[in-house]
Every structure is written in structure tokens, then in C-alpha cells.
Amino acid sequence: MSLTRRVVIAVFTDVDLLDVTGPAEVFALANRETGGRAGYRVQLAGREPGAVTTSAGVRLVTDLSFAEVDGVVDTLLVPGAVDVLPGGPVARIDRDVVAWLRTAAPPARRVASVCAGAHLLAAAGLLDGRTATTHWSTAAQLAADHPEVTVDPDPIFVRSGNVWTGAGISACMDLALALVAEDLGEEVALAVARQLVVYLRRQGGQSQFSVPLSRPPASRRDIDELRVFIAEHLDGDLSAAALAERMCLSERHFARVFRRETGTTPAAYVEAARVEAARRLLESTDQPLDRVAAACGLGSVETLHRALRRQIGTTPAAYRRRFRTTA
């Protein structure tokens, strides 16, 4: 008799649609890629049976109510929802989901949240004493509301024991692929990723956002244009003097303007951009370290080592071993 892996996804009004359908599609493709051997059976559970309107306006239909969820649950998946207020996005706390989680989560083999679903896990006490992540836009709210949770806003996903938390939007696919890899191995997860036409199956420790996205848009258009120039000329002369000359400013004045607009120094920004490019090459190619260093403007393997140590606390070889994804 084949193994059945029952996945129950909580749904509620205004839930993010992709948080529900993205993982469900990953599990369905895992079934297809293994000829049914994966055994995933996805069910949607809500406060009551019937239609639930998502944030996209598309309606989902639950398979059963929270009260009807009994028996063995392999994976309990909790998506999220946000309210967009004048001060920014605020994670929505659905009290029915929280109450259900307090009783439904402990017997499950594993529990996972997607995006702002981490706030629901935290409200149910399931993240106490754990490290967790969520969408970067609500990470500060999670940390403020739940000081007993160690919030890391950077990773794609975090695993703490049998509890997984994921970042927002498309990261739901990365988290679901990681769950498939845990169950069935990397080969099946990569086969599913290929079917999804995912260029790279990202690992949990990778950052939610790139260096340009991690900085707000500048009020000066010329600084934003300079950031684009930096990204496109990483192997060129990006010293403060060269960048100041390009901006037709004195080096001292340029440094003040750049810090005011980006929150960091030109040298720190350039190094972060070069390290990000190096990480991409380490993840996706077998290029020797000297070529990686040269392509990213870091010059030498020694400089590449120092920059990665400074930026992400690891060596190029260790990073490649952890995150290299083969075709």
C-alpha cells in the first residue's frame, strides 16, 4: 500500500492566493513526477465548508471545516494575509485559524507557514523560543508583537525542528520544494522545479532580496542611475573617487549624498553588490574562484574570501557546497 502524505492548508478570508495554490501545485507535481509514489493529498480547511474569497478576488472552496480535520496530518500549512494601511502592510491575525492551530498543530508531523502566516503561528505560541522568518515587510511587526521569537527577516525560509517558516510571495514555492526534498530527496525536488520552469531552486539561507531591492529608491534620480551603473560594471573601477567623478561631485560631497540617499557608504554598497554577484556565480556555475573574483570586481581569491566572510560569514567554498544547484 502506498504512503499517503496528507497536507492540510488553512484558508480564510483575504488569504494570499499564491500562498495556497503555489505549494498545492508543488505537491501535485511531486505526485506526477513520482508516478503517485509521493502520495501527497492536499485538503483546504476553513472556519466552515464553502467558498472563501482570497486577496486576489478569486474564490477557493474548502474541503472541510477546521472542526472536521481529524486523523493523521502529515503537513499543516498556514498561508498569510496582510492589510495595507497608511503606515505600510500589517499582517492579519485570523482568530479562528489561531484557535485551531493550538490544537491541530501539535499532532502534525510538521508545521509550515508561508509569508505572513508566521504571525498566525506566533499568535498560537508555536514559534516561542524558535528562529523564524516572514515577508520582510512585516518582519518588524512579528519581532515587536512576539519578543519570544527570534525573527530573521533575510532568509527565504527557516527550519526550526519540525516548524518551518517561509518568506513572502514566490518564496512559497521554495519552501514547498524544500519540504518535497525532505520527503523524497533532492532529485525529485529538482524535477518538480524543472516542471515549474524555476531557474534555480533557492535554498533557505539565501536572501529574500538583492542589494538594490534592499535599499529604498533614492530621492535623486542620478543616485538611482548610479546604482544601475554599479550593477552593470562590477568589474570596473568603482572607487569612491571614480564614482564621484562620474557624478561631477567632489569625493567628500558625493560620499555625503550617497549615504543620505542609500543609508550606506559607496564602498560598502559596491562590496555588497559584488558579493551578491559572486554568490550567484558560486550557486550557478563551476567557475574557479579566481574567475569568480575577477568577474565580480573583487580582484583576487583572497579579496573574495575576505568579502564573503565580512558580508555573510562564510567562505566561497563552503557557500558553494551549500547552495550549488546542478541542472
Coordinates of C-alpha atoms in Angstrom, one line a residue:
M1 CA 0.0 0.0 0.0
S2 CA 1.4 3.4 -1.0
L3 CA 2.1 6.0 1.7
T4 CA -0.3 8.9 1.9
R5 CA 1.1 12.3 3.0
R6 CA -1.9 14.4 4.0
V7 CA -1.3 18.1 3.6
V8 CA -3.9 20.4 5.2
I9 CA -3.8 24.1 4.2
A10 CA -5.7 26.6 6.3
V11 CA -7.7 29.2 4.3
F12 CA -9.5 32.3 5.5
T13 CA -11.0 35.5 4.0
D14 CA -8.5 37.6 2.0
V15 CA -5.7 34.9 2.3
D16 CA -3.0 35.4 -0.3
L17 CA -3.9 33.2 -3.2
L18 CA -0.4 32.2 -4.3
D19 CA 0.4 31.1 -0.7
V20 CA -2.3 28.5 -1.1
T21 CA -2.1 27.5 -4.7
G22 CA 1.7 27.6 -5.1
P23 CA 2.5 24.9 -2.5
A24 CA -0.5 22.8 -3.7
E25 CA 0.9 22.8 -7.2
V26 CA 4.3 21.8 -6.0
F27 CA 2.8 18.8 -4.1
A28 CA 0.7 17.8 -7.2
L29 CA 3.7 17.9 -9.5
A30 CA 5.7 15.8 -7.0
N31 CA 2.9 13.2 -7.3
R32 CA 3.1 13.3 -11.0
E33 CA 6.9 13.1 -11.2
T34 CA 6.9 10.0 -9.0
G35 CA 4.0 8.3 -10.6
G36 CA 2.0 8.8 -7.5
R37 CA 4.6 7.4 -5.1
A38 CA 4.9 10.8 -3.3
G39 CA 1.4 10.3 -2.0
Y40 CA 0.5 13.9 -1.3
R41 CA -3.2 14.6 -0.7
V42 CA -3.9 18.3 -0.3
Q43 CA -7.0 19.5 1.6
L44 CA -8.2 23.0 2.2
A45 CA -9.7 23.7 5.6
G46 CA -11.6 26.8 6.8
R47 CA -13.8 28.1 9.5
E48 CA -16.7 26.3 7.7
P49 CA -17.1 24.4 4.4
G50 CA -17.7 26.5 1.4
A51 CA -16.2 29.4 -0.7
V52 CA -13.5 31.7 0.7
T53 CA -12.6 34.9 -1.1
T54 CA -8.8 35.4 -1.4
S55 CA -6.9 38.7 -1.6
A56 CA -6.9 38.4 -5.4
G57 CA -10.7 38.2 -5.5
V58 CA -10.5 34.6 -6.7
R59 CA -12.7 32.2 -4.6
L60 CA -11.4 28.9 -3.2
V61 CA -13.7 26.2 -1.9
T62 CA -12.7 24.4 1.3
D63 CA -12.8 20.6 1.6
L64 CA -13.7 20.6 5.2
S65 CA -14.1 22.8 8.3
F66 CA -11.4 23.2 11.0
A67 CA -13.6 21.1 13.3
E68 CA -13.7 18.3 10.7
V69 CA -10.0 17.9 10.5
D70 CA -9.2 14.7 12.3
G71 CA -6.9 11.8 11.9
V72 CA -3.2 12.0 10.9
V73 CA -2.0 15.2 9.3
D74 CA 1.5 15.0 7.8
T75 CA 2.0 18.7 7.0
L76 CA -0.1 21.5 8.3
L77 CA 0.5 24.6 6.1
V78 CA -0.5 28.1 7.1
P79 CA -0.6 30.9 4.5
G80 CA -0.9 34.6 5.4
A81 CA -2.7 37.8 4.6
V82 CA -1.9 41.4 5.1
D83 CA -3.9 44.6 5.4
V84 CA -2.4 47.6 3.6
L85 CA -2.6 50.6 5.9
P86 CA -1.2 54.1 5.5
G87 CA 1.8 53.1 7.6
G88 CA 2.5 50.0 5.5
P89 CA 1.5 46.3 5.4
V90 CA 0.2 44.8 8.6
A91 CA -0.2 41.0 9.0
R92 CA -3.8 39.9 9.5
I93 CA -4.5 37.7 12.5
D94 CA -7.4 35.4 11.9
R95 CA -8.6 34.3 15.4
D96 CA -10.3 31.2 14.1
V97 CA -7.1 30.0 12.5
V98 CA -5.1 30.7 15.6
A99 CA -7.5 28.8 17.9
W100 CA -7.5 25.8 15.5
L101 CA -3.7 25.8 15.3
R102 CA -3.3 25.5 19.1
T103 CA -4.9 22.0 18.9
A104 CA -4.2 20.9 15.4
A105 CA -0.5 21.7 15.1
P106 CA 1.0 19.6 17.9
P107 CA -0.1 16.2 16.5
A108 CA 1.1 17.1 12.9
R109 CA 4.4 15.7 11.8
R110 CA 5.5 19.2 10.7
V111 CA 4.0 22.7 10.5
A112 CA 4.9 25.3 7.9
S113 CA 3.9 28.9 7.4
V114 CA 4.2 31.0 4.2
C115 CA 4.7 34.7 4.2
A116 CA 2.6 36.4 6.9
G117 CA 1.3 33.0 8.1
A118 CA 4.2 33.1 10.5
H119 CA 2.2 35.7 12.5
L120 CA -0.5 33.1 12.9
L121 CA 1.9 30.5 14.2
A122 CA 3.4 33.0 16.6
A123 CA 0.0 34.0 17.9
A124 CA -0.7 30.3 18.6
G125 CA 2.5 30.1 20.6
L126 CA 4.1 27.7 18.0
L127 CA 7.2 29.9 17.4
D128 CA 8.1 30.6 21.1
G129 CA 11.9 30.0 21.5
R130 CA 12.4 29.4 17.8
T131 CA 14.0 31.3 15.0
A132 CA 11.6 32.3 12.2
T133 CA 11.2 34.4 9.1
T134 CA 8.4 36.1 7.3
H135 CA 7.9 38.6 4.5
W136 CA 10.4 41.3 5.0
S137 CA 7.7 44.0 5.1
T138 CA 6.1 42.5 8.3
A139 CA 9.2 41.2 10.0
A140 CA 9.5 44.2 12.3
Q141 CA 5.8 43.7 13.3
L142 CA 6.5 40.0 14.1
A143 CA 9.5 40.9 16.2
A144 CA 7.6 43.6 18.1
D145 CA 4.5 41.5 18.7
H146 CA 6.4 38.4 19.7
P147 CA 9.7 39.1 21.5
E148 CA 10.0 35.5 22.4
V149 CA 10.6 34.7 18.7
T150 CA 13.9 35.3 17.1
V151 CA 13.0 36.9 13.8
D152 CA 15.4 36.8 10.9
P153 CA 14.0 38.9 8.1
D154 CA 16.6 37.8 5.5
P155 CA 16.3 34.1 4.6
I156 CA 14.0 32.5 2.0
F157 CA 12.9 30.1 4.7
V158 CA 13.9 28.9 8.1
R159 CA 13.6 25.4 9.7
S160 CA 13.4 25.1 13.5
G161 CA 12.8 21.5 14.4
N162 CA 9.5 20.4 12.8
V163 CA 8.4 24.0 12.3
W164 CA 9.2 25.8 9.0
T165 CA 8.6 29.4 8.2
G166 CA 8.9 31.0 4.8
A167 CA 9.3 34.4 3.3
G168 CA 6.7 36.0 1.0
I169 CA 5.1 35.6 -2.4
S170 CA 7.2 33.3 -4.7
A171 CA 9.2 32.0 -1.7
C172 CA 6.2 29.7 -1.0
M173 CA 7.5 27.6 -3.9
D174 CA 11.0 27.4 -2.5
L175 CA 9.6 26.3 0.9
A176 CA 7.3 23.7 -0.7
L177 CA 10.2 22.4 -2.8
A178 CA 12.3 22.1 0.4
L179 CA 9.5 20.0 2.0
V180 CA 9.4 17.8 -1.0
A181 CA 13.2 17.4 -0.9
E182 CA 13.0 16.4 2.8
D183 CA 10.4 13.8 2.0
L184 CA 11.6 12.4 -1.4
G185 CA 15.1 13.7 -2.0
E186 CA 16.8 16.4 -4.0
E187 CA 16.4 14.7 -7.3
V188 CA 12.6 14.7 -7.1
A189 CA 12.5 18.3 -5.9
L190 CA 14.7 19.4 -8.8
A191 CA 12.5 17.5 -11.2
V192 CA 9.5 19.4 -9.8
A193 CA 11.4 22.7 -10.1
R194 CA 12.1 22.0 -13.8
Q195 CA 8.4 21.3 -14.4
L196 CA 7.7 24.7 -12.8
V197 CA 10.3 26.3 -15.0
V198 CA 12.0 27.6 -11.9
Y199 CA 15.5 28.7 -13.0
L200 CA 17.1 28.0 -9.6
R201 CA 15.7 26.2 -6.6
R202 CA 16.8 28.6 -3.9
Q203 CA 18.0 27.3 -0.5
G204 CA 16.7 28.5 2.8
G205 CA 19.8 30.6 3.7
Q206 CA 19.6 32.8 0.7
S207 CA 18.4 36.3 1.0
Q208 CA 14.9 37.5 0.3
F209 CA 16.1 40.4 -1.7
S210 CA 19.0 41.6 -3.8
V211 CA 21.3 44.5 -2.8
P212 CA 19.3 47.1 -5.0
L213 CA 16.0 45.9 -3.6
S214 CA 17.2 46.0 0.0
R215 CA 17.6 49.8 -0.4
P216 CA 14.7 52.2 -0.8
P217 CA 14.6 54.2 -4.1
A218 CA 16.6 57.4 -3.8
S219 CA 15.0 60.8 -4.0
R220 CA 17.7 61.8 -6.5
R221 CA 17.3 60.2 -9.9
D222 CA 21.1 60.4 -10.5
I223 CA 21.8 58.2 -7.5
D224 CA 19.4 55.5 -8.7
E225 CA 21.0 55.7 -12.1
L226 CA 24.4 55.3 -10.5
R227 CA 23.2 52.2 -8.7
V228 CA 22.2 50.7 -12.0
F229 CA 25.6 51.7 -13.4
I230 CA 27.3 49.9 -10.5
A231 CA 25.3 46.7 -11.0
E232 CA 26.3 46.7 -14.7
H233 CA 30.0 47.5 -14.2
L234 CA 31.0 45.4 -11.2
D235 CA 34.4 44.5 -12.8
G236 CA 35.3 48.2 -13.4
D237 CA 36.7 51.0 -11.3
L238 CA 34.0 51.7 -8.7
S239 CA 36.1 53.5 -6.2
A240 CA 34.6 56.5 -4.4
A241 CA 36.8 58.8 -6.5
A242 CA 35.7 57.3 -9.8
L243 CA 32.1 57.3 -8.8
A244 CA 32.3 60.9 -7.6
E245 CA 33.9 62.0 -10.9
R246 CA 31.1 60.3 -12.7
M247 CA 28.6 62.3 -10.7
C248 CA 30.6 65.5 -11.2
L249 CA 30.9 66.0 -7.4
S250 CA 33.8 66.2 -5.0
E251 CA 34.6 62.9 -3.3
R252 CA 33.5 64.3 0.1
H253 CA 30.2 65.7 -1.1
F254 CA 29.5 62.6 -3.1
A255 CA 30.0 60.4 0.0
R256 CA 27.6 62.5 2.0
V257 CA 24.9 62.5 -0.8
F258 CA 25.3 58.7 -1.3
R259 CA 25.0 57.9 2.4
R260 CA 22.0 60.2 2.8
E261 CA 20.2 58.6 -0.2
T262 CA 21.1 54.9 0.4
G263 CA 21.9 54.6 4.1
T264 CA 25.4 53.3 3.5
T265 CA 28.8 54.3 2.1
P266 CA 29.8 53.9 -1.5
A267 CA 32.4 51.3 -0.6
A268 CA 30.0 49.2 1.4
Y269 CA 27.4 49.3 -1.3
V270 CA 29.8 48.3 -4.0
E271 CA 31.2 45.4 -1.9
A272 CA 27.7 44.2 -1.2
A273 CA 26.8 44.3 -4.9
R274 CA 30.0 42.4 -5.8
V275 CA 29.4 39.8 -3.1
E276 CA 25.8 39.3 -4.4
A277 CA 27.2 38.7 -7.9
A278 CA 29.8 36.3 -6.6
R279 CA 27.1 34.4 -4.7
R280 CA 25.1 34.0 -7.9
L281 CA 28.2 32.6 -9.7
L282 CA 29.0 30.3 -6.9
E283 CA 25.5 29.0 -6.9
S284 CA 25.0 28.5 -10.6
T285 CA 28.5 27.8 -12.1
D286 CA 31.6 25.7 -11.6
Q287 CA 33.9 28.6 -12.4
P288 CA 37.2 28.6 -10.4
L289 CA 37.4 31.1 -7.6
D290 CA 39.9 33.4 -9.4
R291 CA 37.5 33.8 -12.3
V292 CA 34.5 34.5 -9.9
A293 CA 36.6 37.1 -8.1
A294 CA 37.6 38.8 -11.4
A295 CA 34.1 38.7 -12.9
C296 CA 32.7 40.5 -9.8
G297 CA 35.4 43.1 -9.5
L298 CA 36.8 41.6 -6.3
G299 CA 40.2 41.1 -7.9
S300 CA 41.7 38.2 -6.1
V301 CA 40.6 35.0 -4.4
E302 CA 41.9 36.5 -1.1
T303 CA 39.7 39.5 -1.5
L304 CA 36.8 37.3 -2.4
H305 CA 37.3 35.3 0.8
R306 CA 37.5 38.5 2.9
A307 CA 34.4 40.0 1.4
L308 CA 32.3 36.9 1.8
R309 CA 33.5 36.5 5.4
R310 CA 32.6 40.1 6.1
Q311 CA 29.2 40.0 4.3
I312 CA 27.8 36.6 5.0
G313 CA 30.2 34.9 7.5
T314 CA 31.4 32.1 5.3
T315 CA 34.0 31.1 2.7
P316 CA 33.4 30.8 -1.1
A317 CA 34.0 27.0 -1.0
A318 CA 31.6 26.5 2.0
Y319 CA 28.9 28.7 0.3
R320 CA 29.2 26.8 -3.0
R321 CA 28.9 23.4 -1.2
R322 CA 25.7 24.5 0.5
F323 CA 24.0 26.3 -2.3
R324 CA 25.3 24.9 -5.6
T325 CA 22.4 23.8 -7.8
T326 CA 23.1 21.5 -10.6
A327 CA 21.0 21.2 -13.7

